[in-house]
Amino acid sequence: MRDLAPTPLGPTPHGLAPLGPTPRNTWHASATDADLRRPAAPGHPVTVPAAPQRLTLDLARTALLVIDMQNDFCSPDGWLASIGLDVSGAAGLTRSIAALLPPLRAAGVPVIWLNWGARPDRANIPPNVLHAYDLAGTGQGIGSYLPGARTPVLEEGSWGAAVVDGLIPAEGDLHIAKHRMSGFFDTPLDSVLRNLRVDTLLFTGVNADQCVMATLTDAACLGYDAVLLEDGVGTTSPDFCLQATLYNVQHCFGFVARGSDLTAALTTAAPAPGPDPS
């Protein structure tokens, strides 16, 4: 993931200094000239089975979103489990996502961890959002303390907002905190993706029919190509909610594929091309 590091400033052979937040979105300038040409990323196509049709991705323009795979949603000691929801499926889901990470990183695909992380004062969270996580108004939702817990539910920087055991972020991965169902609302996600020059998003995480779907819908409305990885998402909702999500994604918003098929395709595809020397 070295290509996600900030571009170091310094003279180029042409006497122009690079300016840009990432090597993917960099141009050059001097006191007398500005060259607005960005680096040309070599394509890295890979083809996988998908619905509604077979899909060819350019991994050079793709990012992986891992949504809400955090302790409060996935751990047996987390918030969802404490209110009686069955999170036992998170263990298998964690293994599926973990298997996907190394080959995607090796192919140069940025990995973005998009977790719930509320402000300690909850000053930017309106009543309707608080209500969604505390329907009876008992005070056991966002910002509350679980019995025996030392940190509040879904608070940024807390144990509950941390990535669940079994998934290990790597140096160079990106972390973005959200405070709505959609990871695009009032966050820097769109700006980060545009600086990465990404067109296609792979979606994994929980809950498929809630935060994953809300983020995917916004992505599609913003013009990103959305691919939901069916074996990389889960939900505590009834199964018909998941089936409706899969149906709506492939019929209205994008594509449904499997991470295992993508991993298999990566093992047989050509290696990721190196940077353009120009």
XYZ file of C-alpha atoms in Angstrom:
278
model
C 0.000 0.000 0.000
C 2.953 2.302 -0.451
C 1.131 4.112 -3.254
C -1.281 5.608 -0.669
C 1.462 7.549 1.115
C 1.642 11.324 0.582
C 3.765 12.294 -2.360
C 7.156 13.576 -1.164
C 7.969 17.061 -2.320
C 11.150 17.551 -4.280
C 12.415 18.427 -7.729
C 11.719 16.103 -10.648
C 14.012 15.578 -13.617
C 11.963 18.248 -15.366
C 12.487 20.772 -12.565
C 8.855 20.616 -11.405
C 7.894 19.676 -7.841
C 5.087 17.109 -7.304
C 1.926 18.375 -5.602
C -0.783 15.984 -4.496
C -2.339 14.084 -1.607
C -1.572 10.675 -3.173
C 0.641 9.515 -6.033
C -2.571 8.722 -7.900
C -3.679 12.361 -7.821
C -0.541 14.408 -8.307
C 0.560 17.102 -10.669
C 3.720 19.185 -10.823
C 4.608 22.855 -10.556
C 7.512 25.273 -10.466
C 7.742 29.063 -10.229
C 7.123 29.295 -13.976
C 5.178 26.183 -14.976
C 2.371 23.886 -13.891
C 1.817 20.467 -15.436
C -1.689 19.245 -14.599
C -1.263 15.770 -16.070
C -1.840 13.081 -13.469
C 0.128 9.819 -13.529
C -1.344 7.304 -15.959
C -2.151 4.179 -13.932
C -1.750 0.961 -15.947
C -4.983 -0.996 -16.033
C -5.312 -4.180 -13.975
C -8.403 -6.004 -15.251
C -9.896 -9.065 -13.589
C -13.109 -10.868 -14.557
C -15.451 -12.570 -12.077
C -18.927 -14.148 -12.114
C -21.546 -11.670 -10.940
C -25.198 -10.721 -11.215
C -26.853 -9.423 -13.309
C -23.926 -10.324 -15.619
C -20.273 -11.330 -15.618
C -18.119 -8.444 -14.482
C -14.684 -7.152 -15.436
C -13.099 -4.830 -12.865
C -10.099 -2.549 -13.242
C -8.365 -3.051 -9.914
C -6.249 0.033 -10.605
C -9.440 2.086 -10.153
C -11.047 0.017 -7.363
C -11.193 0.299 -3.557
C -12.505 -2.076 -0.888
C -14.837 -0.746 1.810
C -15.041 -2.728 5.062
C -18.081 -1.341 6.869
C -18.785 -1.588 10.615
C -16.722 -4.719 11.264
C -16.201 -3.434 14.789
C -16.580 -4.754 18.303
C -19.930 -3.184 19.132
C -21.528 -4.899 16.129
C -19.516 -8.121 15.801
C -18.078 -9.123 19.181
C -20.024 -11.307 21.639
C -19.074 -8.702 24.245
C -20.310 -5.801 22.117
C -23.422 -3.672 22.082
C -25.588 -5.675 19.661
C -25.005 -8.875 21.583
C -25.835 -7.059 24.823
C -29.310 -6.160 23.553
C -30.046 -9.742 22.554
C -29.129 -9.893 18.866
C -27.370 -12.956 17.471
C -23.893 -11.959 16.252
C -22.560 -15.509 15.933
C -22.394 -15.171 12.154
C -19.744 -12.477 12.482
C -16.986 -15.032 13.040
C -17.422 -16.660 9.630
C -17.861 -13.282 7.981
C -14.630 -12.085 9.572
C -12.776 -15.063 8.096
C -14.217 -14.390 4.634
C -13.128 -10.752 4.673
C -9.718 -11.610 6.139
C -9.074 -14.016 3.243
C -9.850 -11.255 0.757
C -7.496 -8.628 2.170
C -4.008 -9.979 1.266
C -4.667 -10.575 -2.452
C -6.410 -7.226 -2.856
C -3.608 -5.386 -1.065
C -1.062 -7.231 -3.235
C -2.984 -6.013 -6.290
C -2.691 -2.425 -5.042
C -6.375 -2.041 -4.091
C -6.852 0.487 -1.268
C -8.596 -0.872 1.842
C -10.844 1.568 3.701
C -12.188 0.761 7.179
C -15.475 2.610 7.612
C -16.653 2.251 11.214
C -19.275 3.917 13.344
C -17.542 6.453 15.585
C -19.707 9.117 17.240
C -18.482 12.322 18.852
C -18.301 12.034 22.656
C -20.840 14.852 22.980
C -23.032 13.519 20.130
C -23.511 17.159 19.098
C -23.952 16.284 15.409
C -26.339 13.338 15.884
C -30.036 14.285 15.729
C -32.850 12.623 17.705
C -34.010 10.427 14.818
C -30.573 8.794 14.563
C -30.357 8.337 18.333
C -33.834 6.783 18.231
C -32.788 4.222 15.587
C -30.256 2.847 18.080
C -32.480 3.233 21.179
C -36.074 2.653 20.093
C -37.531 2.653 23.605
C -35.572 5.688 24.770
C -33.933 3.751 27.592
C -30.558 5.471 27.199
C -28.856 2.240 26.077
C -27.882 3.398 22.599
C -25.127 5.588 21.167
C -22.905 6.983 23.903
C -24.265 4.760 26.677
C -22.162 2.412 28.791
C -22.671 -1.340 28.655
C -22.635 -3.104 32.031
C -19.009 -3.416 33.068
C -17.765 -1.481 30.045
C -15.198 1.297 30.269
C -16.031 3.029 26.982
C -19.344 4.243 25.507
C -21.244 2.488 22.728
C -20.132 3.425 19.186
C -17.954 6.322 20.329
C -14.981 7.196 18.155
C -11.759 5.907 19.682
C -13.559 3.439 21.963
C -13.226 -0.340 22.154
C -16.653 -0.668 20.540
C -15.552 1.366 17.518
C -12.347 -0.662 17.035
C -11.983 -3.287 14.312
C -13.083 -6.710 15.560
C -10.548 -9.428 16.360
C -9.623 -11.492 13.316
C -9.337 -8.513 10.996
C -6.000 -6.723 11.054
C -5.654 -3.344 9.337
C -2.353 -2.914 7.539
C -0.074 0.078 7.349
C -1.379 2.214 4.521
C -5.032 1.209 4.999
C -7.352 4.163 5.524
C -9.751 4.656 8.462
C -12.851 6.860 8.274
C -15.355 7.304 11.110
C -19.029 7.707 10.268
C -22.045 8.737 12.322
C -24.965 7.819 10.074
C -26.072 4.665 8.294
C -24.344 5.980 5.160
C -20.593 6.365 5.256
C -20.797 9.224 2.757
C -22.911 11.601 4.832
C -20.822 14.306 6.555
C -17.566 12.336 6.225
C -14.450 12.718 4.029
C -15.089 9.394 2.262
C -15.982 10.906 -1.120
C -12.974 13.250 -1.048
C -10.638 10.384 -0.135
C -11.963 8.190 -2.949
C -11.627 10.974 -5.496
C -8.022 11.587 -4.433
C -7.413 7.877 -4.929
C -8.970 8.241 -8.407
C -11.311 5.350 -7.724
C -14.346 4.489 -9.860
C -15.393 1.086 -8.487
C -16.163 0.157 -4.878
C -16.263 -3.335 -3.393
C -18.620 -3.526 -0.405
C -18.195 -5.791 2.625
C -19.328 -5.589 6.254
C -22.474 -5.298 8.349
C -25.337 -4.875 8.393
C -25.917 -5.647 4.728
C -29.418 -4.186 4.675
C -28.598 -1.143 6.795
C -25.215 0.621 6.834
C -23.779 -1.337 3.906
C -26.849 -0.727 1.756
C -27.140 2.947 2.739
C -23.487 3.543 1.839
C -23.807 1.581 -1.405
C -26.917 3.506 -2.437
C -25.169 6.829 -1.883
C -22.138 5.559 -3.786
C -24.296 4.684 -6.780
C -26.006 8.079 -6.655
C -22.583 9.750 -6.651
C -21.580 7.815 -9.771
C -19.395 5.061 -8.329
C -19.708 1.537 -9.683
C -20.929 -0.555 -6.743
C -20.130 -4.243 -6.263
C -21.570 -6.015 -3.214
C -19.533 -9.082 -2.245
C -22.233 -11.506 -1.097
C -19.923 -13.678 1.016
C -18.419 -10.559 2.586
C -21.619 -9.133 4.089
C -23.980 -10.221 6.856
C -26.843 -8.958 8.951
C -28.682 -9.580 12.200
C -31.951 -8.862 10.370
C -34.265 -11.623 9.111
C -33.058 -13.421 5.981
C -35.674 -11.760 3.785
C -33.927 -8.425 4.450
C -30.675 -9.809 3.067
C -32.433 -11.309 0.057
C -34.143 -7.990 -0.676
C -30.784 -6.228 -0.408
C -29.154 -8.605 -2.901
C -32.115 -8.207 -5.251
C -32.106 -4.420 -5.096
C -28.348 -4.122 -5.578
C -28.251 -6.250 -8.724
C -31.433 -4.756 -10.177
C -31.083 -1.098 -9.218
C -27.657 -0.067 -7.923
C -24.857 -2.256 -9.221
C -23.617 -5.828 -9.080
C -23.488 -8.778 -6.702
C -20.368 -10.950 -6.775
C -18.437 -13.186 -4.376
C -15.149 -12.376 -2.713
C -14.073 -16.013 -3.088
C -14.444 -15.734 -6.865
C -12.452 -12.532 -6.856
C -9.707 -14.150 -4.773
C -9.593 -17.102 -7.170
C -9.380 -14.771 -10.163
C -6.542 -12.846 -8.539
C -4.488 -16.001 -8.087
C -4.597 -16.682 -11.835
C -4.505 -13.096 -13.145
C -1.363 -11.257 -14.162
C 0.422 -9.499 -11.294
C -0.345 -5.879 -10.565
C 1.480 -3.622 -13.043
C 4.182 -1.371 -11.692
C 3.927 2.433 -11.679
C 4.219 4.270 -14.958
C 7.824 5.542 -15.093
C 6.632 8.712 -16.791
